[in-house]
Every structure is written in structure tokens, then in C-alpha cells.
Coordinates of C-alpha atoms in Angstrom, one line a residue:
Chain A
X22 CA 118.4 134.1 100.7
X23 CA 115.0 135.8 100.7
X24 CA 115.8 137.1 104.3
X25 CA 119.0 138.7 103.0
X26 CA 117.2 140.6 100.3
X27 CA 114.4 141.4 102.7
X28 CA 116.9 142.8 105.2
X29 CA 118.3 145.1 102.5
X30 CA 114.9 146.2 101.1
X31 CA 113.2 146.7 104.4
X32 CA 115.7 149.3 105.7
X33 CA 114.7 152.1 103.3
X34 CA 111.0 151.2 103.5
X35 CA 111.0 151.2 107.4
X36 CA 112.7 154.6 107.4
X37 CA 110.4 156.1 104.7
X38 CA 107.3 154.8 106.5
X39 CA 108.6 156.6 109.6
X40 CA 109.1 159.7 107.6
X41 CA 105.5 159.5 106.4
X42 CA 104.4 159.1 110.0
X43 CA 106.5 162.1 111.0
X44 CA 104.7 164.1 108.2
X45 CA 101.3 163.0 109.5
X46 CA 101.9 163.6 113.3
X47 CA 101.1 167.2 114.2
X48 CA 104.4 167.7 116.1
X49 CA 107.8 169.1 114.9
X50 CA 109.5 166.0 113.5
X51 CA 112.8 166.9 115.2
X52 CA 111.2 166.8 118.7
X53 CA 110.7 163.0 118.5
X54 CA 113.6 162.1 116.3
X55 CA 115.1 159.5 118.6
X56 CA 111.7 157.7 118.9
X57 CA 111.4 157.7 115.1
X58 CA 114.8 156.0 114.9
X59 CA 113.8 153.4 117.5
X60 CA 110.5 152.7 115.7
X61 CA 112.2 152.5 112.4
X62 CA 114.5 149.8 113.9
X63 CA 111.5 147.8 115.2
X64 CA 109.7 148.2 111.9
X65 CA 112.8 147.0 110.0
X66 CA 112.9 143.8 112.2
X67 CA 109.2 143.1 111.7
X68 CA 109.4 143.6 108.0
X69 CA 112.2 141.1 107.7
X70 CA 110.1 138.5 109.7
X71 CA 107.1 139.1 107.5
X72 CA 108.8 137.8 104.3
X73 CA 108.5 134.3 105.7
X74 CA 104.7 134.3 105.3
X75 CA 104.3 133.8 101.6
X76 CA 105.2 130.4 100.1
X77 CA 107.3 131.7 97.2
X78 CA 110.2 134.1 97.7
X79 CA 109.6 136.6 94.9
X80 CA 106.1 138.1 95.9
X81 CA 107.3 139.6 99.2
X82 CA 110.4 140.9 97.6
X83 CA 108.5 142.5 94.7
X84 CA 106.1 143.8 97.3
X85 CA 108.9 145.4 99.2
X86 CA 110.3 147.0 96.0
X87 CA 106.8 148.4 95.1
X88 CA 106.3 149.7 98.7
X89 CA 109.7 151.4 98.6
X90 CA 108.8 153.1 95.4
X91 CA 105.4 154.2 96.6
X92 CA 106.8 155.5 99.9
X93 CA 109.4 157.5 98.0
X94 CA 106.7 159.1 95.8
X95 CA 104.5 159.8 98.8
X96 CA 107.4 161.5 100.6
X97 CA 107.8 163.9 97.7
X98 CA 104.4 165.2 98.6
X99 CA 105.6 166.2 102.1
X100 CA 107.8 169.2 103.1
X101 CA 110.2 167.0 105.1
X102 CA 113.1 166.6 102.7
X103 CA 115.6 169.4 103.4
X104 CA 113.1 171.1 105.7
X105 CA 115.1 170.4 108.9
X106 CA 113.6 172.6 111.6
Chain B
X13 CA 98.9 128.3 111.9
X14 CA 99.3 126.1 108.8
X15 CA 102.2 123.6 109.1
X16 CA 104.0 124.8 105.9
X17 CA 103.9 128.4 107.1
X18 CA 105.1 127.4 110.5
X19 CA 108.0 125.5 108.8
X20 CA 108.9 128.6 106.8
X21 CA 109.0 130.6 110.1
X22 CA 111.2 127.9 111.7
X23 CA 113.5 128.1 108.6
X24 CA 113.7 131.9 108.7
X25 CA 114.3 131.8 112.5
X26 CA 117.1 129.3 112.1
X27 CA 118.7 131.1 109.2
X28 CA 118.7 134.4 111.1
X29 CA 120.0 132.7 114.2
X30 CA 122.8 131.0 112.2
X31 CA 123.9 134.2 110.6
X32 CA 123.9 136.2 113.8
X33 CA 124.5 133.5 116.4
X34 CA 128.3 133.4 116.7
X35 CA 128.6 137.2 116.8
X36 CA 125.9 137.3 119.4
X37 CA 127.6 134.7 121.5
X38 CA 130.7 136.8 121.6
X39 CA 128.7 140.0 122.4
X40 CA 126.7 138.3 125.1
X41 CA 129.5 136.5 126.9
X42 CA 131.8 139.6 126.8
X43 CA 128.7 141.7 127.7
X44 CA 128.0 139.6 130.8
X45 CA 131.6 140.2 132.0
X46 CA 131.3 143.9 130.9
X47 CA 128.5 144.4 133.3
X48 CA 131.3 144.9 135.8
X49 CA 133.4 147.2 133.5
X50 CA 134.3 149.7 136.2
X51 CA 135.1 147.0 138.6
X52 CA 137.4 145.2 136.1
X53 CA 139.1 148.5 135.5
X54 CA 139.9 148.8 139.2
X55 CA 140.8 145.0 139.4
X56 CA 143.3 145.3 136.5
X57 CA 145.1 148.2 138.1
X58 CA 148.1 147.1 140.3
X59 CA 148.0 148.2 143.9
X60 CA 151.3 150.1 143.4
X61 CA 149.7 152.4 140.8
X62 CA 146.8 153.2 143.0
X63 CA 149.2 154.3 145.7
X64 CA 150.5 157.0 143.4
X65 CA 147.0 158.3 142.4
X66 CA 146.3 161.9 142.9
X67 CA 143.1 164.0 142.7
X68 CA 140.8 165.0 139.8
X69 CA 141.8 168.6 140.3
X70 CA 145.5 167.8 140.0
X71 CA 145.0 165.7 136.9
X72 CA 142.9 168.4 135.2
X73 CA 145.6 171.0 135.8
X74 CA 148.4 168.7 134.7
X75 CA 146.7 167.7 131.5
X76 CA 145.4 171.1 130.5
X77 CA 148.9 172.6 131.2
X78 CA 150.5 170.4 128.6
X79 CA 147.8 170.0 125.9
X80 CA 145.9 172.7 124.0
X81 CA 143.5 170.1 122.7
X82 CA 142.6 169.1 126.3
X83 CA 141.8 172.7 127.1
X84 CA 139.2 172.6 124.2
X85 CA 137.4 169.5 125.5
X86 CA 138.3 167.1 128.2
X87 CA 136.4 164.3 130.0
X88 CA 137.3 163.6 133.6
X89 CA 136.5 160.2 135.2
X90 CA 136.5 160.2 139.0
X91 CA 137.6 157.0 140.8
X92 CA 140.4 155.5 142.8
X93 CA 142.9 156.5 140.1
X94 CA 141.1 159.4 138.3
X95 CA 141.3 159.4 134.5
X96 CA 141.1 162.0 131.8
X97 CA 140.2 161.6 128.1
X98 CA 140.7 164.1 125.3
X99 CA 141.1 164.1 121.5
X100 CA 144.7 164.9 120.6
X101 CA 145.1 166.3 117.1
X102 CA 147.8 164.7 114.9
X103 CA 150.9 166.6 113.9
X104 CA 151.7 167.5 110.3
X105 CA 148.4 166.3 108.9
X106 CA 148.5 162.9 110.7
X107 CA 145.1 161.8 112.1
X108 CA 144.4 162.5 115.7
X109 CA 143.4 160.0 118.4
X110 CA 141.6 159.9 121.8
X111 CA 144.1 159.8 124.6
X112 CA 143.5 158.5 128.1
X113 CA 145.7 159.5 131.0
X114 CA 145.5 158.6 134.7
X115 CA 146.6 160.6 137.7
X116 CA 149.1 157.9 138.6
X117 CA 150.9 158.6 135.3
X118 CA 152.2 161.9 136.6
X119 CA 155.1 162.3 138.9
X120 CA 155.5 164.9 141.7
X121 CA 156.9 167.4 139.2
X122 CA 153.7 167.1 137.1
X123 CA 155.5 165.2 134.2
X124 CA 153.6 162.4 132.5
X125 CA 155.5 159.2 132.5
X126 CA 155.1 156.5 129.8
X127 CA 153.8 153.8 132.1
X128 CA 152.1 150.8 130.5
X129 CA 148.5 150.2 131.5
X130 CA 146.4 147.1 131.2
X131 CA 143.6 147.5 128.6
X132 CA 141.6 144.5 129.8
X133 CA 138.3 146.3 130.7
X134 CA 138.4 148.3 127.5
X135 CA 139.2 145.1 125.5
X136 CA 136.2 143.3 127.0
X137 CA 134.0 146.3 126.2
X138 CA 135.3 146.4 122.6
X139 CA 134.7 142.7 122.2
X140 CA 131.1 143.3 123.4
X141 CA 130.1 146.2 121.2
X142 CA 132.2 145.8 118.1
X143 CA 133.7 142.2 118.3
X144 CA 137.0 144.1 118.7
X145 CA 136.9 145.0 115.0
X146 CA 137.9 148.6 114.5
X147 CA 135.9 151.1 112.4
X148 CA 133.2 148.7 110.9
X149 CA 132.7 146.5 114.0
X150 CA 130.0 148.8 115.6
X151 CA 127.8 149.0 112.5
X152 CA 128.3 145.3 111.9
X153 CA 127.0 144.6 115.4
X154 CA 124.1 147.0 114.7
X155 CA 123.1 144.9 111.7
X156 CA 123.6 141.7 113.6
X157 CA 121.2 143.1 116.3
X158 CA 118.6 143.8 113.6
X159 CA 118.8 140.1 112.4
X160 CA 118.6 139.1 116.1
X161 CA 115.5 141.2 116.6
X162 CA 113.9 139.6 113.5
X163 CA 114.9 136.1 114.8
X164 CA 113.1 137.1 118.1
X165 CA 109.9 138.0 116.3
X166 CA 109.9 134.8 114.3
X167 CA 110.7 132.9 117.5
X168 CA 107.7 134.5 119.1
X169 CA 105.5 133.5 116.2
X170 CA 106.7 129.9 116.4
X171 CA 106.4 129.5 120.2
X172 CA 103.3 131.6 121.0
X173 CA 100.8 128.9 120.3
X174 CA 102.6 126.3 122.5
X175 CA 104.0 128.7 125.1
X176 CA 102.3 127.1 128.1
X177 CA 103.3 123.6 127.1
X178 CA 107.0 124.5 126.7
X179 CA 107.2 126.6 129.9
X180 CA 109.6 124.8 132.3
X181 CA 109.9 121.8 130.0
X182 CA 113.5 120.6 130.0
X183 CA 113.0 117.0 129.1
X184 CA 114.8 114.8 126.7
X185 CA 112.9 111.5 127.1
X186 CA 115.7 109.6 125.3
X187 CA 115.7 112.1 122.4
X188 CA 118.9 114.1 122.7
X189 CA 117.9 116.7 120.1
X190 CA 114.8 117.4 122.1
X191 CA 117.0 118.3 125.0
X192 CA 118.8 121.0 123.1
X193 CA 115.4 122.2 121.7
X194 CA 113.8 122.4 125.1
X195 CA 116.9 124.2 126.6
X196 CA 116.8 126.7 123.7
X197 CA 113.1 127.3 124.0
X198 CA 113.2 127.5 127.8
X199 CA 115.9 130.2 127.8
X200 CA 114.3 132.0 124.9
X201 CA 110.9 132.2 126.4
X202 CA 112.0 133.0 129.9
X203 CA 114.4 135.7 128.8
X204 CA 112.3 137.1 125.9
X205 CA 111.8 140.6 127.4
X206 CA 115.5 140.9 128.1
X207 CA 116.4 139.8 124.5
X208 CA 113.9 142.2 123.0
X209 CA 115.4 145.1 125.0
X210 CA 118.9 144.0 124.0
X211 CA 118.1 143.7 120.3
X212 CA 116.3 147.0 120.0
X213 CA 118.7 149.1 122.1
X214 CA 121.8 147.3 120.7
X215 CA 120.6 147.9 117.1
X216 CA 119.9 151.6 118.0
X217 CA 123.4 152.1 119.3
X218 CA 125.2 150.0 116.6
X219 CA 123.2 150.9 113.6
X220 CA 122.7 154.6 114.6
X221 CA 125.1 155.9 111.9
X222 CA 123.5 153.7 109.2
X223 CA 119.9 154.8 110.2
X224 CA 120.9 158.4 110.3
X225 CA 122.6 158.2 106.9
X226 CA 119.6 156.5 105.3
X227 CA 117.2 158.9 107.1
X228 CA 119.2 161.9 105.9
X229 CA 119.3 160.6 102.3
X230 CA 115.7 159.5 101.9
X231 CA 113.6 161.6 104.3
X232 CA 115.0 164.7 106.0
X233 CA 117.9 165.8 103.8
X234 CA 121.4 166.8 104.6
X235 CA 120.4 169.1 107.5
X236 CA 119.5 166.1 109.6
X237 CA 123.1 165.9 111.0
X238 CA 122.8 169.4 112.5
X239 CA 119.4 168.5 114.0
X240 CA 120.8 165.3 115.6
X241 CA 123.6 167.3 117.1
X242 CA 121.3 170.0 118.4
X243 CA 118.8 167.5 119.9
X244 CA 121.4 165.2 121.6
X245 CA 124.1 167.6 122.8
X246 CA 123.8 169.0 126.4
X247 CA 124.9 172.5 125.4
X248 CA 126.4 174.0 122.2
X249 CA 130.2 174.1 122.0
X250 CA 131.6 177.3 123.4
X251 CA 132.8 180.1 121.0
X252 CA 136.1 180.9 122.7
X253 CA 136.6 184.6 123.5
X254 CA 140.3 184.4 124.1
X255 CA 139.8 186.2 127.4
X256 CA 141.4 184.0 130.1
X257 CA 139.5 183.4 133.3
X258 CA 140.2 181.5 136.5
X259 CA 138.2 178.3 136.5
X260 CA 136.5 177.2 139.8
X261 CA 138.0 174.2 141.5
X262 CA 136.5 170.8 140.5
X263 CA 135.1 170.3 143.9
X264 CA 132.9 173.5 143.6
X265 CA 131.3 172.1 140.4
X266 CA 130.6 168.9 142.2
X267 CA 129.1 170.7 145.2
X268 CA 127.0 172.9 143.0
X269 CA 125.7 169.8 141.1
X270 CA 124.8 168.2 144.5
X271 CA 122.9 171.3 145.4
X272 CA 120.9 170.8 142.3
X273 CA 120.4 167.1 143.2
X274 CA 121.7 165.9 146.6
X275 CA 121.6 162.2 145.9
X276 CA 123.4 162.1 142.5
X277 CA 126.4 159.9 141.7
X278 CA 128.9 161.5 139.4
X279 CA 129.7 159.5 136.2
X280 CA 132.0 161.9 134.5
X281 CA 132.8 165.6 134.1
X282 CA 133.1 167.3 130.7
X283 CA 135.0 170.6 130.5
X284 CA 134.8 172.7 127.4
X285 CA 137.1 175.7 126.7
X286 CA 139.1 175.3 130.0
X287 CA 140.4 178.7 131.2
X288 CA 138.3 180.8 128.7
X289 CA 135.6 183.2 129.7
X290 CA 133.1 181.2 127.6
X291 CA 134.0 177.8 129.2
X292 CA 131.4 175.5 130.5
X293 CA 131.4 172.4 132.7
X294 CA 128.9 169.5 132.6
X295 CA 128.7 167.2 135.6
X296 CA 127.1 164.1 134.1
X297 CA 125.6 161.9 136.8
X298 CA 122.9 159.4 137.8
X299 CA 120.0 159.7 140.2
X300 CA 118.4 156.7 141.9
X301 CA 114.7 155.6 141.5
X302 CA 114.2 156.1 137.7
X303 CA 115.1 154.0 134.7
X304 CA 116.2 157.0 132.7
X305 CA 118.5 158.1 135.5
X306 CA 120.9 160.3 133.5
X307 CA 121.2 163.9 134.7
X308 CA 123.4 166.8 133.4
X309 CA 124.2 169.8 135.5
X310 CA 125.7 172.6 133.4
X311 CA 127.7 175.4 134.8
X312 CA 129.9 178.3 133.6
X313 CA 133.5 178.8 134.4
X314 CA 132.7 180.2 137.8
X315 CA 130.4 177.3 138.7
X316 CA 127.2 179.4 138.1
X317 CA 124.3 177.1 137.1
X318 CA 123.4 177.3 133.4
X319 CA 121.0 174.4 133.0
X320 CA 119.9 171.1 134.6
X321 CA 118.8 168.3 132.3
X322 CA 117.0 165.7 134.5
X323 CA 113.9 163.5 134.4
X324 CA 110.9 165.8 134.1
X325 CA 113.0 168.7 132.8
X326 CA 114.4 167.5 129.5
X327 CA 113.3 167.2 125.9
X328 CA 111.4 164.2 124.6
X329 CA 114.4 163.1 122.7
X330 CA 116.4 163.0 125.9
X331 CA 113.5 161.2 127.6
X332 CA 113.7 158.5 125.0
X333 CA 117.5 158.3 124.8
X334 CA 118.2 158.0 128.6
X335 CA 116.0 154.9 129.3
X336 CA 117.4 153.3 126.1
X337 CA 121.0 153.5 127.4
X338 CA 119.9 152.5 130.9
X339 CA 118.0 149.5 129.7
X340 CA 120.9 148.3 127.6
X341 CA 123.6 148.8 130.3
X342 CA 121.5 147.6 133.2
X343 CA 122.7 150.4 135.5
X344 CA 119.3 151.6 136.7
X345 CA 118.6 149.2 139.5
X346 CA 121.8 148.8 141.5
X347 CA 123.6 145.6 142.2
X348 CA 120.6 143.3 141.9
X349 CA 119.9 144.4 138.3
X350 CA 123.6 144.3 137.5
X351 CA 123.9 140.6 138.6
X352 CA 120.6 139.8 136.9
X353 CA 121.9 141.1 133.6
X354 CA 125.1 139.2 134.2
X355 CA 123.1 135.9 134.6
X356 CA 120.9 136.7 131.6
X357 CA 123.9 137.5 129.5
X358 CA 125.4 134.1 130.3
X359 CA 122.1 132.4 129.6
X360 CA 121.9 134.4 126.3
X361 CA 125.3 133.0 125.3
X362 CA 123.9 129.5 125.9
X363 CA 120.8 130.3 123.9
X364 CA 122.9 131.1 120.8
X365 CA 125.1 128.0 121.2
X366 CA 122.1 125.7 121.6
X367 CA 120.4 127.4 118.6
X368 CA 123.4 126.7 116.4
X369 CA 123.6 123.1 117.6
X370 CA 119.9 122.6 117.0
X371 CA 120.2 123.9 113.4
X372 CA 123.1 121.6 112.6
X373 CA 121.3 118.5 114.1
X374 CA 117.9 119.4 112.5
X375 CA 119.5 120.0 109.1
X376 CA 121.2 116.6 109.3
X377 CA 118.0 114.9 110.4
X378 CA 116.0 116.5 107.6
X379 CA 118.4 116.5 104.6
X380 CA 120.9 113.8 105.6
X381 CA 124.5 114.3 106.7
X382 CA 126.3 117.2 105.0
X383 CA 129.8 118.7 105.3
X384 CA 128.3 122.1 106.1
X385 CA 126.5 120.8 109.1
X386 CA 129.6 119.1 110.4
X387 CA 131.7 122.2 109.7
X388 CA 129.2 124.6 111.4
X389 CA 128.8 122.5 114.5
X390 CA 132.6 122.4 114.9
X391 CA 133.0 126.0 114.1
X392 CA 130.4 126.9 116.7
X393 CA 132.2 124.8 119.4
X394 CA 135.6 126.2 118.4
X395 CA 134.6 129.8 118.4
X396 CA 132.5 129.6 121.6
X397 CA 135.2 127.8 123.6
X398 CA 137.8 129.9 122.0
X399 CA 136.1 133.1 123.2
X400 CA 135.4 131.7 126.7
X401 CA 138.9 130.4 127.3
X402 CA 140.6 133.2 125.3
X403 CA 139.0 135.8 127.7
X404 CA 140.1 133.8 130.7
X405 CA 143.6 133.8 129.2
X406 CA 143.4 137.6 128.9
X407 CA 142.5 137.9 132.5
X408 CA 145.4 135.7 133.5
X409 CA 147.8 137.6 131.3
X410 CA 146.6 140.9 132.8
X411 CA 147.6 139.8 136.3
X412 CA 150.7 137.9 135.4
X413 CA 152.4 140.2 132.8
X414 CA 153.4 143.1 135.1
X415 CA 155.6 140.6 136.9
X416 CA 157.4 139.5 133.7
X417 CA 159.8 141.3 131.3
X418 CA 156.9 141.8 128.9
X419 CA 155.0 144.1 131.2
X420 CA 155.6 147.1 129.0
X421 CA 153.4 145.5 126.2
X422 CA 150.6 144.4 128.6
X423 CA 147.7 146.0 126.6
X424 CA 148.8 144.4 123.3
X425 CA 149.6 141.0 124.9
X426 CA 146.2 140.8 126.6
X427 CA 144.6 140.9 123.2
X428 CA 147.3 138.7 121.7
X429 CA 146.7 135.9 124.2
X430 CA 143.0 136.1 123.5
X431 CA 143.5 135.9 119.7
X432 CA 146.1 133.1 119.9
X433 CA 143.8 131.0 122.1
X434 CA 140.8 131.7 119.9
X435 CA 142.7 130.6 116.7
X436 CA 144.2 127.5 118.3
X437 CA 140.8 126.4 119.7
X438 CA 139.0 127.1 116.4
X439 CA 141.5 125.0 114.5
X440 CA 141.4 122.3 117.3
X441 CA 137.6 122.4 117.2
X442 CA 137.5 121.8 113.4
X443 CA 139.9 118.9 113.6
X444 CA 138.6 117.1 116.7
X445 CA 135.7 114.8 117.4
X446 CA 133.1 117.3 118.7
X447 CA 132.0 115.3 121.7
X448 CA 135.6 114.7 122.9
X449 CA 136.5 118.4 122.2
X450 CA 133.5 119.6 124.2
X451 CA 134.3 117.4 127.2
X452 CA 137.9 118.6 127.2
X453 CA 137.0 122.2 126.9
X454 CA 134.3 122.0 129.5
X455 CA 136.9 120.8 131.9
X456 CA 139.5 123.3 130.9
X457 CA 137.2 126.4 130.8
X458 CA 136.0 126.3 134.5
X459 CA 139.5 125.6 135.7
X460 CA 140.8 128.7 133.7
X461 CA 138.2 130.9 135.3
X462 CA 139.0 129.4 138.7
X463 CA 142.7 130.1 138.2
X464 CA 142.2 133.9 137.8
X465 CA 141.1 134.8 141.3
X466 CA 143.6 132.2 142.7
X467 CA 146.4 133.9 140.7
X468 CA 145.5 137.3 142.0
X469 CA 145.4 135.9 145.6
X470 CA 148.9 134.5 145.1
X471 CA 150.3 137.7 143.6
X472 CA 148.5 140.4 145.5
X473 CA 147.4 138.6 148.7
X474 CA 144.4 140.0 150.7
X475 CA 144.1 142.9 148.1
X476 CA 142.2 140.4 146.0
X477 CA 139.4 140.3 148.5
X478 CA 139.4 143.4 150.8
X479 CA 138.8 145.9 148.0
X480 CA 135.1 145.7 147.0
X481 CA 135.7 146.0 143.3
X482 CA 138.3 143.2 143.3
X483 CA 135.9 141.0 145.4
X484 CA 133.1 141.6 142.9
X485 CA 135.3 140.7 139.9
X486 CA 136.6 137.6 141.6
X487 CA 133.1 136.5 142.6
X488 CA 132.0 137.1 139.0
X489 CA 134.8 135.0 137.6
X490 CA 134.1 132.2 140.1
X491 CA 130.4 132.3 139.0
X492 CA 131.5 131.9 135.4
X493 CA 133.6 128.9 136.4
X494 CA 130.6 127.5 138.3
X495 CA 128.3 128.0 135.3
X496 CA 130.7 126.3 132.9
X497 CA 131.0 123.4 135.4
X498 CA 127.2 123.1 135.5
X499 CA 127.0 123.0 131.7
X500 CA 129.7 120.2 131.9
X501 CA 127.7 118.3 134.5
X502 CA 124.5 118.6 132.3
X503 CA 126.4 117.4 129.3
X504 CA 127.7 114.3 131.1
X505 CA 124.3 113.6 132.7
X506 CA 122.6 113.8 129.3
X507 CA 125.1 111.5 127.7
X508 CA 124.4 108.9 130.4
X509 CA 120.8 108.9 129.5
X510 CA 120.9 109.0 125.7
X511 CA 123.2 108.5 122.8
X512 CA 124.5 111.8 121.2
X513 CA 123.6 112.7 117.7
X514 CA 125.9 111.1 115.1
X515 CA 127.3 114.6 114.2
X516 CA 129.0 114.7 117.6
X517 CA 130.9 111.4 117.1
X518 CA 132.5 111.8 113.7
X519 CA 136.3 111.9 113.3
X520 CA 138.2 114.4 111.1
X521 CA 136.3 117.0 109.1
X522 CA 135.2 115.3 105.9
X523 CA 136.3 116.7 102.5
X524 CA 133.0 116.3 100.8
X525 CA 129.3 115.6 101.5
X526 CA 129.8 112.1 100.1
X527 CA 132.5 111.4 102.6
X528 CA 130.2 112.6 105.4
X529 CA 127.5 110.2 104.3
X530 CA 130.0 107.3 104.1
X531 CA 131.2 108.0 107.7
X532 CA 127.6 108.3 109.0
X533 CA 126.4 105.1 107.4
X534 CA 129.4 103.2 108.9

């Protein structure tokens, strides 16, 4: 069951982390959009596999929730949203 | 790694495999056959239709003369019987649909007849990429690919420390479960790079819409769709001027494309705004020697070069997209890679069956007998044999139906035969003793695949072998038959050496866990 929740929570996190990377890399984000999508997919897969590490189910799921929130807040500090080049 | 952590990884690996396993079996088995999509297309076309085939030029003129939608945008597929695809708008608010026509559909007067066509190659393709489920099937397969990728990562974590020991270890030493485990590990380890490629590229294609939606909603905003279009289209859609112009003949576009790249092989031709001053033509082709082999030669209505998109002269997004498609479709290295992908596709299907069987046996060994393990083992066998034999049934129907009164419904009946066989075998699998069911099916399945080339030989004579595409498809079907026979031989040899797991010998599906335990204790 933890894998199911992990799969759902990892998708937005993987994509927001890629967004943060896109904000950090000194290149127009649209010029490497396909690579961002591929990396987001690999990251999504890896995040699902990482939930198996802790003994109990809830710490990684809470961790994912917190990470999602933190990433969403950090993204607000970038000019990416709505700034399609 | 600590034992309890390793165990959690094994559990997660098994869970992910179980959720995705059956869908992946279908995708891999159909995908192995789909490696020869073009050849199957040629194979399914009766010789009489090919005799009526015309040229790409004739087809373009016939289609654009009768359809305004086709003039806006049309794809031409060169081949023995050239094809054309366009989106036909619906009338009176009805939804439109993609239409495919072949040059053999048209008579000498240029009128399109309503001739039935086999849809076998397209059905195998649909089964591969969307499990033949319309609308949501593609995204579903994308999510399945994500779980498959996560299962690969957990599999890597599990097997990395003992990789050398497990390499080439296919022993059972009297322990039958160990045999399945070793078989699963061997295929998984040997084909790991192939599976990694398939999971990432499959997820990218299947879950593209989902990723784009979430990316648009959370990161880039609503303008993302426009950027995706801009970054992935070869040239913007033309703004039609309404001024008619005479288009150059198709051959001139092809000649001009070959001037740009002499050794290209044409995949398709896209024509936008046919007959308009603003029209453009894209010759989409492949060049040898590079993985990202896709090339687009863009020309205006008079075949004047606009742009060439090729390796070394394309955007980074194209440079990422092109190898992604090529690595998934295995069309970058000629016949050798094509056959290699076919073999690894079949082995991949075996990987998922063995994974499911392992899970059922392991769960029974660990927690005691349960109805869910019995059910899952039988469902696995029923679905897997149902898909394998169902597809053989579709191939047989495709060849046989044109000679029966039901030939007009060939495309529907090919799917119907598959579905009927799948349902019958799933029900039979759930009701039979698994060991007996497997033995019967492993006898029937190779014979079914052997019957297809023989049927074509009987119905169409030498045509089954002298045409290279037919020969390729028939050899492929014989290899599938041989592979299934080898699996049968392995199963029999294994049973001679060791007793099967009790799960394989139980009678009718028990109604409760208590009933399972009673049967097993007996």
C-alpha cells in the first residue's frame, strides 16, 4: 500500500524538483524540455523505490508530503510559472 | 545490506511486479511481434489487393480531390500498396476520426471502394502500446511503465551484491522454486539495460500527457502546451492564402530530399495545405549509422528546400526525442537489432510470468496457502496463455477470413477471435489444475503458431515465402512456436527432476482460505 501512495506523491515532487533544476540551470528551460520530462520520469521511479528503505510506512509518506510542500513554496520564488518563453 | 531492509526491497519489488506484471506480459509479447509491424502489414494484405495497387502520386491526387480535410493535412505511407492517413471532420457536430485509405481501394475511375481490410498489424500494435483499450490505455501503460521502472530499480538493489554468483546460474538442485527464481534473475540481469530502456522510453511515451499536465499545472503554467508544440513540431502549420498553386509531383520531393541526404530511407511524407501557395511538404526519413536516425526534409509547394532537421542540425529537444523513439522501437541497427529486440521481447514476457509465479509460490511458502495465491497463479497462466494463443488465433483468422462469407468483417473478427480465446482460456485457467493446464497450453500454443505459416502456404502457395516480408513474418512465427516448445521441454525436464510446488497440483479454485489449507494439508 505504501508503494501506491508513494507513486501518487512522487509524481508532483519529481516534476517540481525538475522545475527547480530548470530554474537553477542557466539555459532557457524550453530548450531542454524533453530531457526534463525524461529526468522527471526517472526521478519518479527512483522516489517510488526509495520508500522501501524505512521500516515503517508513514515516515517516507510524510516525508514526501513535506517535500512536495517545500518544493511548491520554493517554486514560487522562481519566475517559471506562467513564464513560458 | 541489512536482512530486514533487503526483505522490504524484495516485498516492494514483488508488489510492483505483481501490479504491472500481466500488463507488461501483454505489452512485451505483442511488442516482440510488433517489431515486424511493417512486415505484418504486408503479410496480411492478400496478393490480389497488391496487384491493384497504384502509386503514391495517384493516391494523393485521388484523396485530396475528394476530401477537403485531406488537403489541410495528409500523411502518405510509401510501400507495396501505398497508404494515406488524414483526419476527417465529423458532420453535423459529430466527432471526426482518422481515416486510412490504400491505393488499391481506388478503381480506375478514381472512386474509392468500400473494400474490407485486415487490421491485424494495427491490432498487435494497439495491444502493445495500450492493451487495445481505447482512450485511457496509453496513459495506463505509461503508469505501468513507471511501476516497471521502480521494480527494476528495486531489482537492481536486490541483485547487485550477488550479481556475480547469480550470473549464468540456472540450477534447481531439487528445489523447484529455485528454478523459477534463477530463471527470473538470469533474464532480469542479462536483459537489464534493455528493460531500463523500455521502462523509461515506454513511460515517456505513455505518460507524456500526464507529465505535461502536471508540469503545466505545477511548474510552467498554461503556456506549456504552446511551448511543447513549438519545440516538437517540424514546422508551423501553414496559414492558407487561398491562392491555388500547382504542387510539385511527389517524386520531385523525394528526389530533393535525397539530394539533401543521398542514403535516406523514406518513412512517411506529410503534406500541409495541399494546392495552396503556403503549402509545405515534410519528407520524414531515416539515415543509417546513428541511433537518433530521424531526419525531416521540409520543402515548399514547388519543392524548394525550407529546412533540414537532421543529426547535428537540430534542437536539443529533437536530439533527445529522436534516440528515445529509436531506442524504444529498435529501428536504428537494421535486421540484427530488430531480431535482438524480438528475442529480448519474448524473454521479457517470460520474465514477467516467472516473476508472478515466484510471488505466488513465495507467498504460499511464507504465509501458508491462501486463495489469493491460488487465484493469482491461475489468472497469470490464463491471461498469458490466453494472449499467446489468442494472437495466434487472430493471425489464423486474418488469413482464413477472406476466403469465407465473413470476410467483410475481417478487422472486427480478428479482434473478436482474440478476445474470445482470451476469455475462454482465462476461465479455463481459473477452473483447471495449473500443471495440467500449462502442459495442455504449452502443447497447443506452439502448434497454433506453426499452423499460421502452414495455412498461408496452403492458401497462397509460394507467395508465403518468395516475398521477403512474408518470409520474415513466417520465420518469426516459427521462432515463436519454437520458443514455446522450448519452454514446454524445460517444464517437462524440470518436472522429471523435482516435484512441483503444491500450488500447481490443486483442483478447482477454492472458495476460501480455509478450503485452500484443507486441500494443501491433504
